[in-house]
Short mmCIF file of C-alpha atoms in Angstrom, two decimals:
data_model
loop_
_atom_site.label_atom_id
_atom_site.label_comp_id
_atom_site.label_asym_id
_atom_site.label_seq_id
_atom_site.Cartn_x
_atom_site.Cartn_y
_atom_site.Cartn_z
CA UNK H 52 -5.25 34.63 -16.76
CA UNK H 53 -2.62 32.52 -15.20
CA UNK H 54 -3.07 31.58 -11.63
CA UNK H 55 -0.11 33.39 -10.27
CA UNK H 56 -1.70 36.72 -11.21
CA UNK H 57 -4.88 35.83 -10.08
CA UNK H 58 -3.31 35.22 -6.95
CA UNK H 59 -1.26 38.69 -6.84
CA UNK H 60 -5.17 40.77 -8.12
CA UNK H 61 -6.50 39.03 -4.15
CA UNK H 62 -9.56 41.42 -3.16
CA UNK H 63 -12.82 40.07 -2.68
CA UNK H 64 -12.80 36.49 -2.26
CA UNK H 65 -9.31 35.23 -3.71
CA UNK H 66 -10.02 32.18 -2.78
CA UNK H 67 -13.27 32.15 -4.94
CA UNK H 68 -11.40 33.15 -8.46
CA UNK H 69 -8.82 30.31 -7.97
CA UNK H 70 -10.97 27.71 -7.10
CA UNK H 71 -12.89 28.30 -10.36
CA UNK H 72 -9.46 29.07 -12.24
CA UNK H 73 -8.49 25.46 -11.40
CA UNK H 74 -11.98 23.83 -11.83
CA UNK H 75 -12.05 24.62 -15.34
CA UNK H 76 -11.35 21.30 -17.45
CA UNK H 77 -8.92 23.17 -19.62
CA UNK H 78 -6.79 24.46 -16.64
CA UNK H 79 -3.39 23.89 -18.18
CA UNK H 80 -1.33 26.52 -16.13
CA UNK H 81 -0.54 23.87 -12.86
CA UNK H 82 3.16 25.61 -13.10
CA UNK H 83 1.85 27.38 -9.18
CA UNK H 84 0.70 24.07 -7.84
CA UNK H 85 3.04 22.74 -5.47
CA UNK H 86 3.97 19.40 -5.83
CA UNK H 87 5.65 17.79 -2.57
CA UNK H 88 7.28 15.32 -4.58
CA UNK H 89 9.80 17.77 -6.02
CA UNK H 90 9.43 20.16 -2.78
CA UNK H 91 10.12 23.96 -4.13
CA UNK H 92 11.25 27.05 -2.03
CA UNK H 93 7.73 27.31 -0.27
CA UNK H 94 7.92 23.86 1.08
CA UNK H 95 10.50 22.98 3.97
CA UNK H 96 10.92 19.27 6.17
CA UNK H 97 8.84 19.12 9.31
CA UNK H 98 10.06 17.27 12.23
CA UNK H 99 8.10 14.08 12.85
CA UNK H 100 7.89 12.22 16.37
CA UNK H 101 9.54 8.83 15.81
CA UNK H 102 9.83 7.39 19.11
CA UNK H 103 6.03 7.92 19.72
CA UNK H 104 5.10 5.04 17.05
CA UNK H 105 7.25 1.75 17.40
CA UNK H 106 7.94 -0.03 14.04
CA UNK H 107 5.63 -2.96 15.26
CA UNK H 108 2.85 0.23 15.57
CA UNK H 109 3.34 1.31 12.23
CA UNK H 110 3.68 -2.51 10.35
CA UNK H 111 0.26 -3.45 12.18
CA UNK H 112 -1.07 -0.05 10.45
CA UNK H 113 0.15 -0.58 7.41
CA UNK H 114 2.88 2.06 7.33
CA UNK H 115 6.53 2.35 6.77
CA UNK H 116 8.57 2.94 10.13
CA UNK H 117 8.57 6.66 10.97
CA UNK H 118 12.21 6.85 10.71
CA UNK H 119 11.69 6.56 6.61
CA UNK H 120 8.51 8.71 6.15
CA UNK H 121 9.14 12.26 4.82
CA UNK H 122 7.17 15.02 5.77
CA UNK H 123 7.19 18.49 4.74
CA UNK H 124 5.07 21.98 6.40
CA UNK H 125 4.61 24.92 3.88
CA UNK H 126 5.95 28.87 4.83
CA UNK H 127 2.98 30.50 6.54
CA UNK H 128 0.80 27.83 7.24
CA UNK H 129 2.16 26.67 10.78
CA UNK H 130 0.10 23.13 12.17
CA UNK H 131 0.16 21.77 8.47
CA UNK H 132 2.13 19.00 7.34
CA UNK H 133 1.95 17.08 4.65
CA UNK H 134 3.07 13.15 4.38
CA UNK H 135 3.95 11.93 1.09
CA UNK H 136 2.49 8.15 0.61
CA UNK H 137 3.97 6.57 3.80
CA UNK H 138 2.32 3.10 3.36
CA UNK H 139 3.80 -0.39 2.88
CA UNK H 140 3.03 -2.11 -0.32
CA UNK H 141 -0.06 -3.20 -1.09
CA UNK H 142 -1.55 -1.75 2.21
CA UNK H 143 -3.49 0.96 0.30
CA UNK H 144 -5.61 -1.57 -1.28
CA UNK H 145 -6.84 -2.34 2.58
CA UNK H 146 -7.97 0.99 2.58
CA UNK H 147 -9.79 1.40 -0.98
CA UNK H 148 -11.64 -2.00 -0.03
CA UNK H 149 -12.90 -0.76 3.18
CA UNK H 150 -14.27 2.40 2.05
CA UNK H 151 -16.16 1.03 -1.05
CA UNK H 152 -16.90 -2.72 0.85
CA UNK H 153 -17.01 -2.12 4.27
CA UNK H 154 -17.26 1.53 5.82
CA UNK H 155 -20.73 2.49 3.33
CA UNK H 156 -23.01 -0.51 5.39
CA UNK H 157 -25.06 -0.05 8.16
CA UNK H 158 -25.47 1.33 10.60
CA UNK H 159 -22.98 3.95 8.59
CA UNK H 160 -24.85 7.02 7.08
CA UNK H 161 -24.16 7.93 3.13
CA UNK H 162 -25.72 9.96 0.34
CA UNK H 163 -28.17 7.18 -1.11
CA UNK H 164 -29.93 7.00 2.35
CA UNK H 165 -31.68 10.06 1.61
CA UNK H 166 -33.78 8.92 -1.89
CA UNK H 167 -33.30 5.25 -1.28
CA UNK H 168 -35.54 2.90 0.91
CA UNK H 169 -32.99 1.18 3.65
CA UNK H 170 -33.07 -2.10 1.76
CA UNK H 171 -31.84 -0.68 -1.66
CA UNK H 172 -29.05 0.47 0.05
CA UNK H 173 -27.75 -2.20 2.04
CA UNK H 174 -25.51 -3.90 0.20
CA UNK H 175 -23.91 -1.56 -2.34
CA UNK H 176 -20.95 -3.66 -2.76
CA UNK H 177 -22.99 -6.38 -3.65
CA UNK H 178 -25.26 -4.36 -5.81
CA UNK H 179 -22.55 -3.37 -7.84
CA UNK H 180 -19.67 -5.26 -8.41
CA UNK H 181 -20.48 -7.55 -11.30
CA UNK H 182 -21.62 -3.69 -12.91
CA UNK H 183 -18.32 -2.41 -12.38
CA UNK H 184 -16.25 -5.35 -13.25
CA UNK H 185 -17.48 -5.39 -16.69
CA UNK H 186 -17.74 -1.77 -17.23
CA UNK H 187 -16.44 -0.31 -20.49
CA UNK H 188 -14.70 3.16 -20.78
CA UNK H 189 -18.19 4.82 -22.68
CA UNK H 190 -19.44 7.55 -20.27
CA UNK H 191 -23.24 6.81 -21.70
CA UNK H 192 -23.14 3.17 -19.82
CA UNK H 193 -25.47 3.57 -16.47
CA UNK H 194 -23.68 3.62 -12.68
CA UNK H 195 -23.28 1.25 -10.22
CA UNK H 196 -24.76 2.16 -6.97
CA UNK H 197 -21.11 2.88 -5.67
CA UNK H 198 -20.62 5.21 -8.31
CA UNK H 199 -23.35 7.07 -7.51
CA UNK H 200 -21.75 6.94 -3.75
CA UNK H 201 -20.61 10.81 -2.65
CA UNK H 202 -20.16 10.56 0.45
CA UNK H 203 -20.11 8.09 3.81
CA UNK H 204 -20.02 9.18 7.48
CA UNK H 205 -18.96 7.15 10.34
CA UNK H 206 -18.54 7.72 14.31
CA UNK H 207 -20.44 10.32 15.03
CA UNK H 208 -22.36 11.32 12.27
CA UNK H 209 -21.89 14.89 10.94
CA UNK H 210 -25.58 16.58 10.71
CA UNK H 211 -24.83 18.83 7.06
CA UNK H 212 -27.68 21.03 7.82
CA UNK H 213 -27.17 22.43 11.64
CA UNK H 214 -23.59 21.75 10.99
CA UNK H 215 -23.04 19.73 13.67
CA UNK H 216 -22.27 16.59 16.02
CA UNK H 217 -24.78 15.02 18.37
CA UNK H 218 -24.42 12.35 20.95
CA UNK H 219 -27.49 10.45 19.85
CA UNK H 220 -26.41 10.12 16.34
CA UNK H 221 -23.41 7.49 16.69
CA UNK H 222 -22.47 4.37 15.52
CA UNK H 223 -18.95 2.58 16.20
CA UNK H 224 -15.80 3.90 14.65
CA UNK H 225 -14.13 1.45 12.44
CA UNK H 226 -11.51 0.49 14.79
CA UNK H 227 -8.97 0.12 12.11
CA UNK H 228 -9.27 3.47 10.61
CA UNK H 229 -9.21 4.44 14.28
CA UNK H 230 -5.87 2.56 14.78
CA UNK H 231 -4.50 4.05 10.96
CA UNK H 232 -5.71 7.64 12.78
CA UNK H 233 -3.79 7.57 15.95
CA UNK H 234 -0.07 6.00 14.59
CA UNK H 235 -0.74 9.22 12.13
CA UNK H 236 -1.31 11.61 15.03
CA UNK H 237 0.99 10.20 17.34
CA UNK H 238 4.48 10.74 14.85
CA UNK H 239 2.95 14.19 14.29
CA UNK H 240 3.37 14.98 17.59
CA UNK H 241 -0.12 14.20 19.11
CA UNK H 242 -0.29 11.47 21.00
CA UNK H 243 -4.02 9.92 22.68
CA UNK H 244 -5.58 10.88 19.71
CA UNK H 245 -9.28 9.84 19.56
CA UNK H 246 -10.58 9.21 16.21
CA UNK H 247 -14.33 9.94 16.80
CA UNK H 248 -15.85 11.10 13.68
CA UNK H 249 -15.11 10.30 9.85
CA UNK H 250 -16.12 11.81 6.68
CA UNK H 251 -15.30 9.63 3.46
CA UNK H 252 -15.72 11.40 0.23
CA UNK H 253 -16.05 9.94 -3.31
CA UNK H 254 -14.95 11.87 -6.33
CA UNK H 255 -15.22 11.03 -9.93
CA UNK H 256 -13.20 13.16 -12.40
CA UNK H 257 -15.84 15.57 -12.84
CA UNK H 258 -16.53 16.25 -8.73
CA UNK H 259 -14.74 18.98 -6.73
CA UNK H 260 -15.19 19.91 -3.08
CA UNK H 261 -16.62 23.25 -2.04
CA UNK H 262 -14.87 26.22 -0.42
CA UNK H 263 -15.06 24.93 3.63
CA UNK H 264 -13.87 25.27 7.11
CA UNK H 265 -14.05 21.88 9.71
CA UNK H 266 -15.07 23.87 12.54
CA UNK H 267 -17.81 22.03 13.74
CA UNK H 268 -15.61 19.85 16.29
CA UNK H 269 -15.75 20.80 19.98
CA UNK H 270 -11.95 20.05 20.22
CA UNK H 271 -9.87 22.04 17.93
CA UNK H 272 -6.87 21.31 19.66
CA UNK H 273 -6.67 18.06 17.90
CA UNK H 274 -6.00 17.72 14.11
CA UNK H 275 -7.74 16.70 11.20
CA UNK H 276 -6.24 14.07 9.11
CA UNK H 277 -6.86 13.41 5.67
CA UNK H 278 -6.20 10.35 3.72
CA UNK H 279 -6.33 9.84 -0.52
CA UNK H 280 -6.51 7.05 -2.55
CA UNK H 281 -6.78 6.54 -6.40
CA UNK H 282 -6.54 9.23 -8.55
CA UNK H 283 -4.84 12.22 -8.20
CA UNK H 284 -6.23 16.41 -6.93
CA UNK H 285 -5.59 19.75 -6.36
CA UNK H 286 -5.83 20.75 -3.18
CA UNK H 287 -6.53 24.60 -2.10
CA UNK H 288 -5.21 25.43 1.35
CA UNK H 289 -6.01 29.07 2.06
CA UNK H 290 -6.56 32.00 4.98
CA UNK H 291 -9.00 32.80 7.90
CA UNK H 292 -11.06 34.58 5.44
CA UNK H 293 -12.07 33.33 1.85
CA UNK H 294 -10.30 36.86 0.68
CA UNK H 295 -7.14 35.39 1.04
CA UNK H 296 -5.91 33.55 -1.83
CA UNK H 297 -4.81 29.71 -1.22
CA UNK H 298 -2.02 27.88 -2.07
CA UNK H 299 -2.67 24.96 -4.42
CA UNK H 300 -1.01 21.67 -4.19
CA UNK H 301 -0.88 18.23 -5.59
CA UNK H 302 -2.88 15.34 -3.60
CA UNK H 303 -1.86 11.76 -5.30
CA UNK H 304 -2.65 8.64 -3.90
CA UNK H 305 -1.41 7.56 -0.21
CA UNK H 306 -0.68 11.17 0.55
CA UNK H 307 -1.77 12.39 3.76
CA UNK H 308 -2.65 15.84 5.46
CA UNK H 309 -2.57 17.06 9.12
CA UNK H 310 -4.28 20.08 9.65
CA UNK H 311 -3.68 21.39 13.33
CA UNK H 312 -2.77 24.45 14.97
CA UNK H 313 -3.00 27.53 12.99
CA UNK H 314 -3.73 25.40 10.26
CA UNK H 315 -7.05 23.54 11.82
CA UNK H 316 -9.45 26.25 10.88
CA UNK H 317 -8.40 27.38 7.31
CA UNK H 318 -10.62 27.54 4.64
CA UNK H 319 -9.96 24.94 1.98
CA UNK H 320 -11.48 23.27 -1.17
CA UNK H 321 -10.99 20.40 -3.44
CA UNK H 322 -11.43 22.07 -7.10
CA UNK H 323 -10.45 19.56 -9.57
CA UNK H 324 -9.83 15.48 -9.34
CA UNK H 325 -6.85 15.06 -12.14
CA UNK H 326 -5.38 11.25 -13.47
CA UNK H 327 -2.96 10.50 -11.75
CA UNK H 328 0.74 11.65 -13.42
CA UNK H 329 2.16 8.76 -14.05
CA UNK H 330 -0.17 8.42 -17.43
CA UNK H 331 -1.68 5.18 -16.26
CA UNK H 332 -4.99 3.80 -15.67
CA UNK H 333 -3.68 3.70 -11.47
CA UNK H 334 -0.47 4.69 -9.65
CA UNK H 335 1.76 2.08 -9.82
CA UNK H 336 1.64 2.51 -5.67
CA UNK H 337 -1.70 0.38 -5.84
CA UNK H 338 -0.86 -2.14 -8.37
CA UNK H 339 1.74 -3.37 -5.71
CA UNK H 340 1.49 -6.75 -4.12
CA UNK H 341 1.06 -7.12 -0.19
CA UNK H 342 3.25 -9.12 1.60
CA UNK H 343 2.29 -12.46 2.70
CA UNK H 344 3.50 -12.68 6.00
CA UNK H 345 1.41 -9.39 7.92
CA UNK H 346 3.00 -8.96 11.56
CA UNK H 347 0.51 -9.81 14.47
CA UNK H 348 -2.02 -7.49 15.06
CA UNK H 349 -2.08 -6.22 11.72
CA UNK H 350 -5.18 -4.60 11.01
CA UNK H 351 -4.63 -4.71 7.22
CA UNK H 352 -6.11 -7.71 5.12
CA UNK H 353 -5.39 -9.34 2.48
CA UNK H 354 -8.17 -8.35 -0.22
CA UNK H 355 -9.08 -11.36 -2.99
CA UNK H 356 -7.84 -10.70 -6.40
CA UNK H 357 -11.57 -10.84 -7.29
CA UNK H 358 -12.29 -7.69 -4.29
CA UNK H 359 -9.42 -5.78 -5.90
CA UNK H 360 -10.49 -5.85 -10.00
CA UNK H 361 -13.98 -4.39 -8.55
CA UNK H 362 -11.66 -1.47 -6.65
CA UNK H 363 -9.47 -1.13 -9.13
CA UNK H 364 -12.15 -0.80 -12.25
CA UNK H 365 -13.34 2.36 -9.94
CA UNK H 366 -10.26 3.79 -8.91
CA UNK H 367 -9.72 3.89 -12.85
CA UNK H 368 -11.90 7.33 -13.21
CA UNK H 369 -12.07 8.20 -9.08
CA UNK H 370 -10.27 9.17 -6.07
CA UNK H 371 -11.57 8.67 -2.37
CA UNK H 372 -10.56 10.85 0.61
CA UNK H 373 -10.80 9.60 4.14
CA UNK H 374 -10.80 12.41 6.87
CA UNK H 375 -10.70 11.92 10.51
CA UNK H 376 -11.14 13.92 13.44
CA UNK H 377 -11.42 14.29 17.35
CA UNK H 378 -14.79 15.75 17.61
CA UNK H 379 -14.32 15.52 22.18
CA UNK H 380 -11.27 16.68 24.59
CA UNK H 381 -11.26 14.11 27.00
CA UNK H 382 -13.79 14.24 29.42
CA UNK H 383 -15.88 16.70 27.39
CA UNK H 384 -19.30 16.44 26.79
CA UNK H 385 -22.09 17.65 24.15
CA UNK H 386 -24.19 20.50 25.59
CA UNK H 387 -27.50 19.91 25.87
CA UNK H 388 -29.82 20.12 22.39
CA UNK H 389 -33.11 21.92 23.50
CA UNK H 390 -35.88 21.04 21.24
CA UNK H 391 -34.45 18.69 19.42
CA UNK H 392 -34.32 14.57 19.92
CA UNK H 393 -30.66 14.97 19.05
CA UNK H 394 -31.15 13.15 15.57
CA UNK H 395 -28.90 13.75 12.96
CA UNK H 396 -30.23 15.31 10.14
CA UNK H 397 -28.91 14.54 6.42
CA UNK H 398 -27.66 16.85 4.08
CA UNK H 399 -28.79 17.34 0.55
CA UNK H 400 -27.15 14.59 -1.53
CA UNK H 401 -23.97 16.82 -2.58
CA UNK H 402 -24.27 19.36 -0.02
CA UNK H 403 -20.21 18.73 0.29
CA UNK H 404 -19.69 18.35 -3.18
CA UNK H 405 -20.34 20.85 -6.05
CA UNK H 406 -21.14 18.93 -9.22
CA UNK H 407 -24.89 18.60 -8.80
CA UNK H 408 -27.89 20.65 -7.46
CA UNK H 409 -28.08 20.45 -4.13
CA UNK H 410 -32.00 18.97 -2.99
CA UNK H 411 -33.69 19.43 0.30
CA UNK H 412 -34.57 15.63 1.88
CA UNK H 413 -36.77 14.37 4.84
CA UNK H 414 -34.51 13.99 7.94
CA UNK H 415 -32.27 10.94 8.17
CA UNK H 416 -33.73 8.57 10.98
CA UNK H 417 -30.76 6.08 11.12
#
């Protein structure tokens, strides 16, 4: 059944029928999916806020001035906008390093903590690169440690089992992801952003994201912003309630996603990690150079042609998603945890993922 009509049938969990419709590895009705780089009559240009990011702003971030970005909302989902890859050449790289290099060390929290002993898992790059470098394309070879990465948390660490933030379970923020975060908020109209919790996900071509709402922030005023890298998705945007059926779209790599307003508490699901369309092993966005002279400040750097062959040999079969949120208004504080030392508990291994069982592990003392 194509996915239009599943659409039109809605009923008991709409959102439910499509996400499987589109998980299936034979999907080959994508005809509904929008794709924002050849906008249809669904998709209209959003207003950005170009005189809240100087050009200086955006170069030290990695971005294009706000003057050339494009950004488009979608009828009946006010408080989403989505960004078509606004970065400068080469600057995604910065990103793809960090989040398989830098972001999964300690004192950061990810999947392998919870069947690994702390020493295994503390230097995953390391572990793996000379693995990946010289991996072949037979699915039967075993994975790197990073391959077997799902999922990294930073900030304040998100506890998957209460479903919530604590005040004792913190590390720093990466502060250039934090200053990425609030040049992205800021032309999008929300300026003082704080970017106080992050949730990095890893997906290989056979991972999907399950049906989900980020509620669990105190401060919904703010939005959540979402980053991809690599390969390409679909992404499901749908209702208040999971009976409403979404509207699929096409993530590639250095799109980005605001969710805010109306749009901050919709359900919404990853189903299905596609190659990217182009036909090649990467988007010809990453196999860009970066310039050689970065403007002061930057907080982009230059990765080593031997950093980048160990990125790019993953990126070949995966995509990686960077979201950030506000989890505090200003001033605000946690409420008080009775019974609890305010630890944050971690999830089952691919509790946010749906391509393994999920497993119940002792709590996370990091």
């Amino acid at each position: 059944m194509a996915a239009a009509a599943l659409t039109r049938e809605g009923g008991e969990d709409a959102f439910r029928r499509l996400f499987r419709f589109y998980r299936q590895r034979d999907a080959s009705d994508l005809r509904s999916v929008v794709d924002f780089s050849a906008p249809g009559a669904q998709v209209f240009r959003s207003q950005l806020s170009i005189s809240s990011v100087s050009d200086q702003d955006a170069y030290r971030a990695g971005l294009r001035p706000v003057s050339q970005w494009k950004a488009y909302g979608l009828s009946g989902y006010p408080g989403f906008i989505f960004i078509p890859n606004p970065f400068l050449p080469g600057c995604q790289r910065h990103w793809v390093k960090q989040c398989l290099k830098l972001y999964p060390e300690k004192p950061n929290v990810c999947n392998l903590d919870l069947h690994m002993a702390p020493e295994k898992t503390t230097d995953l790059w390391g572990q793996s690169k000379e693995q990946l470098r010289r991996k072949g394309s037979s699915k039967w070879e075993p994975r790197s440690l990073l391959e077997k990465l799902r999922w990294v948390t930073l900030g304040y660490h998100y506890n998957w089992d209460t479903k919530k933030y604590s005040a004792n379970h913190h590390t720093p923020f990466p502060s250039d992801l934090a200053f990425l975060s609030e040049q992205v908020a800021a032309a999008c109209g929300f300026r003082g952003f704080q970017a106080q919790a992050g949730i990095l996900n890893y997906y290989h071509f056979d991972s999907s994201l399950g049906i989900h709402v980020d509620e669990s922030e105190l401060d919904h005023s703010r939005p959540l912003l979402s980053f991809s890298f690599g390969q390409s998705s679909i992404f499901l945007l749908g209702g208040l309630k999971r009976e409403e059926a979404p509207t699929a779209m096409f993530m590639h790599s250095g799109d980005i996603m605001v969710m805010s307003g109306f749009s901050r508490l919709l359900y919404h699901a990853v189903p299905r990690v596609l190659p990217n369309p182009e036909g090649t092993a990467l988007p010809s966005c990453l196999n860009q150079a970066l310039s050689s002279d970065l403007p002061a400040g930057s907080v982009i750097e230059h990765s080593s042609d031997e950093d980048w062959q160990v990125c790019a040999k993953y990126l070949q079969s995966s995509r990686i998603n960077m979201t950030v949120r506000q989890v505090l208004a200003e001033g605000q504080k946690f409420p008080e945890e009775s019974g609890t030392n305010g630890k944050g508990q971690a999830p089952s291994e691919d509790s946010h993922h749906e391509n393994s069982k999920a497993k119940r592990h002792k709590p996370n003392t990091v």
